[in-house]
Short mmCIF file of C-alpha atoms in Angstrom, two decimals:
data_model
loop_
_atom_site.label_atom_id
_atom_site.label_comp_id
_atom_site.label_asym_id
_atom_site.label_seq_id
_atom_site.Cartn_x
_atom_site.Cartn_y
_atom_site.Cartn_z
CA MET A 1 3.94 18.30 -5.26
CA GLU A 2 4.50 21.04 -2.68
CA ASN A 3 1.42 22.86 -3.97
CA LEU A 4 -0.87 19.83 -3.76
CA PHE A 5 0.00 18.29 -0.40
CA GLN A 6 0.93 19.31 3.09
CA LYS A 7 3.03 17.20 5.39
CA ILE A 8 1.19 16.04 8.46
CA ASN A 9 2.22 14.14 11.55
CA PRO A 10 0.48 10.73 11.43
CA LYS A 11 -0.63 11.29 15.04
CA GLN A 12 -2.67 14.28 13.86
CA LEU A 13 -4.76 12.23 11.43
CA ASN A 14 -8.37 11.72 12.31
CA PHE A 15 -9.96 8.79 10.48
CA ASN A 16 -11.43 5.38 11.13
CA VAL A 17 -8.63 2.93 10.25
CA PHE A 18 -11.14 0.12 9.62
CA LYS A 19 -13.14 2.21 7.15
CA ILE A 20 -10.13 3.59 5.30
CA LEU A 21 -8.72 0.09 4.71
CA ASP A 22 -11.79 -2.07 4.28
CA ASP A 23 -14.13 0.39 2.54
CA ASP A 24 -11.93 3.02 0.89
CA TRP A 25 -8.98 0.77 -0.13
CA MET A 26 -5.51 1.95 -1.08
CA LEU A 27 -2.91 1.69 -3.79
CA VAL A 28 0.34 0.09 -2.68
CA THR A 29 3.11 1.38 -4.94
CA ALA A 30 6.79 0.53 -5.12
CA GLY A 31 9.56 1.44 -7.53
CA THR A 32 10.70 4.66 -9.17
CA PRO A 33 8.69 7.20 -11.18
CA THR A 34 9.93 5.60 -14.41
CA HIS A 35 9.70 1.94 -13.29
CA CYS A 36 7.07 1.09 -10.71
CA ASN A 37 3.93 -0.89 -10.13
CA THR A 38 0.84 -0.37 -8.06
CA MET A 39 -1.89 -2.64 -6.72
CA THR A 40 -5.12 -2.17 -4.85
CA ALA A 41 -5.21 -3.47 -1.29
CA SER A 42 -7.68 -3.51 1.56
CA TRP A 43 -5.73 -5.61 4.04
CA GLY A 44 -3.29 -3.96 6.37
CA GLY A 45 -3.01 -1.93 9.49
CA PHE A 46 -1.45 1.01 11.27
CA GLY A 47 0.07 1.30 14.69
CA ILE A 48 3.15 1.85 16.78
CA LEU A 49 5.91 -0.75 16.80
CA TRP A 50 9.51 -0.43 17.90
CA ASN A 51 8.70 3.15 18.98
CA LYS A 52 7.84 4.12 15.40
CA PRO A 53 4.60 4.83 13.55
CA VAL A 54 4.17 1.86 11.22
CA ALA A 55 1.96 0.39 8.53
CA PHE A 56 1.45 -3.32 8.02
CA VAL A 57 1.26 -4.19 4.33
CA PHE A 58 0.40 -7.60 2.86
CA ILE A 59 1.39 -8.66 -0.67
CA ARG A 60 1.12 -12.11 -2.26
CA PRO A 61 4.32 -13.27 -4.00
CA GLN A 62 2.55 -13.82 -7.34
CA ARG A 63 1.55 -10.15 -7.54
CA TYR A 64 3.73 -8.09 -9.87
CA THR A 65 4.00 -5.37 -7.19
CA TYR A 66 5.74 -7.93 -4.96
CA LEU A 67 8.84 -7.79 -7.21
CA PHE A 68 9.03 -4.03 -6.73
CA ALA A 69 8.37 -4.23 -3.00
CA GLU A 70 11.23 -6.69 -2.70
CA LYS A 71 13.66 -4.64 -4.80
CA TYR A 72 13.13 -1.17 -3.37
CA PRO A 73 13.58 0.02 0.25
CA GLY A 74 10.27 1.83 0.43
CA LEU A 75 6.70 1.96 -0.78
CA THR A 76 3.73 4.25 -0.56
CA LEU A 77 0.14 3.76 0.49
CA SER A 78 -2.18 6.12 -1.38
CA PHE A 79 -5.83 6.71 -0.47
CA PHE A 80 -8.29 8.36 -2.86
CA ASP A 81 -11.70 10.00 -2.86
CA GLU A 82 -14.67 7.85 -3.86
CA HIS A 83 -14.76 9.19 -7.42
CA HIS A 84 -11.55 7.18 -8.04
CA ARG A 85 -13.29 3.85 -7.26
CA GLU A 86 -12.98 2.71 -10.92
CA THR A 87 -9.22 3.31 -10.72
CA LEU A 88 -8.99 1.19 -7.58
CA ASN A 89 -11.09 -1.56 -9.16
CA TYR A 90 -8.95 -1.55 -12.30
CA CYS A 91 -5.63 -1.58 -10.42
CA GLY A 92 -6.86 -4.53 -8.37
CA ALA A 93 -8.09 -6.54 -11.34
CA GLN A 94 -5.22 -6.01 -13.80
CA THR A 95 -1.56 -6.92 -13.62
CA GLY A 96 1.21 -4.48 -14.40
CA LYS A 97 2.95 -7.31 -16.27
CA ASP A 98 0.40 -6.95 -19.07
CA VAL A 99 -0.87 -3.36 -18.94
CA ASP A 100 0.32 0.07 -17.85
CA LYS A 101 -2.26 0.55 -15.09
CA ILE A 102 -0.98 4.00 -14.19
CA ALA A 103 -1.30 5.37 -17.73
CA HIS A 104 -4.64 3.62 -18.31
CA CYS A 105 -6.12 5.22 -15.18
CA GLY A 106 -4.61 8.65 -15.91
CA LEU A 107 -2.69 8.70 -12.65
CA THR A 108 0.13 11.22 -12.30
CA PRO A 109 3.07 9.73 -10.41
CA PHE A 110 5.56 11.82 -8.51
CA GLN A 111 8.66 11.05 -6.50
CA THR A 112 8.40 11.53 -2.75
CA GLU A 113 11.25 12.92 -0.68
CA SER A 114 12.36 9.36 0.07
CA GLY A 115 12.48 8.43 -3.62
CA SER A 116 9.30 6.35 -3.62
CA VAL A 117 6.34 6.89 -5.95
CA ALA A 118 2.91 8.31 -5.10
CA PHE A 119 0.08 9.86 -7.10
CA GLN A 120 -1.08 13.46 -7.38
CA GLN A 121 -4.72 12.34 -7.40
CA ALA A 122 -4.47 10.81 -3.90
CA ARG A 123 -6.01 12.55 -0.90
CA LEU A 124 -3.74 10.89 1.67
CA ILE A 125 -0.31 9.29 1.22
CA PHE A 126 1.86 7.34 3.61
CA ASP A 127 5.51 7.24 2.54
CA CYS A 128 6.98 4.12 4.11
CA LYS A 129 10.36 2.47 4.63
CA LYS A 130 10.45 -1.31 5.02
CA LEU A 131 11.70 -2.44 8.44
CA TYR A 132 10.79 -6.12 8.57
CA PHE A 133 9.03 -8.83 6.61
CA GLN A 134 7.54 -12.18 7.48
CA ASP A 135 5.77 -14.71 5.31
CA ILE A 136 2.39 -15.85 6.59
CA ASN A 137 2.80 -19.36 7.96
CA PRO A 138 -0.34 -21.52 8.31
CA ALA A 139 1.39 -23.52 11.07
CA HIS A 140 1.08 -20.43 13.24
CA ALA A 141 -2.68 -20.02 12.72
CA VAL A 142 -4.56 -20.12 16.00
CA ASP A 143 -8.17 -19.55 15.06
CA ILE A 144 -8.58 -18.95 11.33
CA ASN A 145 -9.50 -21.16 8.41
CA PHE A 146 -6.47 -20.71 6.16
CA ALA A 147 -7.78 -23.30 3.69
CA LYS A 148 -10.72 -20.99 2.96
CA ILE A 149 -8.64 -17.80 2.69
CA TYR A 150 -5.68 -19.43 0.92
CA PRO A 151 -7.11 -22.34 -1.14
CA HIS A 152 -4.00 -22.26 -3.35
CA ASN A 153 -1.50 -21.89 -0.48
CA ASP A 154 -0.50 -18.48 -1.86
CA TYR A 155 0.29 -16.88 1.48
CA HIS A 156 0.98 -13.17 1.76
CA ARG A 157 4.25 -11.62 2.80
CA MET A 158 3.73 -9.10 5.58
CA TYR A 159 5.88 -5.98 5.57
CA VAL A 160 6.21 -3.81 8.65
CA CYS A 161 7.01 -0.36 7.32
CA GLU A 162 7.95 2.79 9.16
CA ILE A 163 5.80 5.74 8.12
CA THR A 164 8.53 8.26 7.32
CA GLN A 165 6.22 10.93 5.94
CA CYS A 166 2.51 11.51 5.64
CA TYR A 167 1.01 13.80 2.99
CA GLU A 168 -2.53 15.12 3.02
CA LYS A 169 -4.17 16.92 0.07
CA LYS A 170 -4.45 20.67 0.71
#
């Protein structure tokens, strides 16, 4: 891994957060190199909270990755170049309960310094430690049509995660 990535301070990154989430997408991965799951996501955010660089990650409880996010203290957010779009589509459409998405897509997992799992094919990785979670509550909606976004009342769990390390492809 040391030959593929360089550590970078998140404050040194120069990208459009809206583009990287909404257009590029990411893989949210939790677990260990031998027992993990990953899912494609385009909802989330980055910022500073509690004097720490953080990522906001949203996972629905029925997603298989949710079980791993609940069990393990950390997770990674991996961003890829456009030529991995099929991988992102596949990992968003399939469940790890039924198929080995990582093997199918030819992804090469590795263990980060924190013990989480990321992929050698990524161009940018955020290694994160969970700090806080909160389930989305429609009673707290101020100006959003939750019935349209959540027709099955399958509300996300939001994780606030400290970005403990950031890796950029060399």
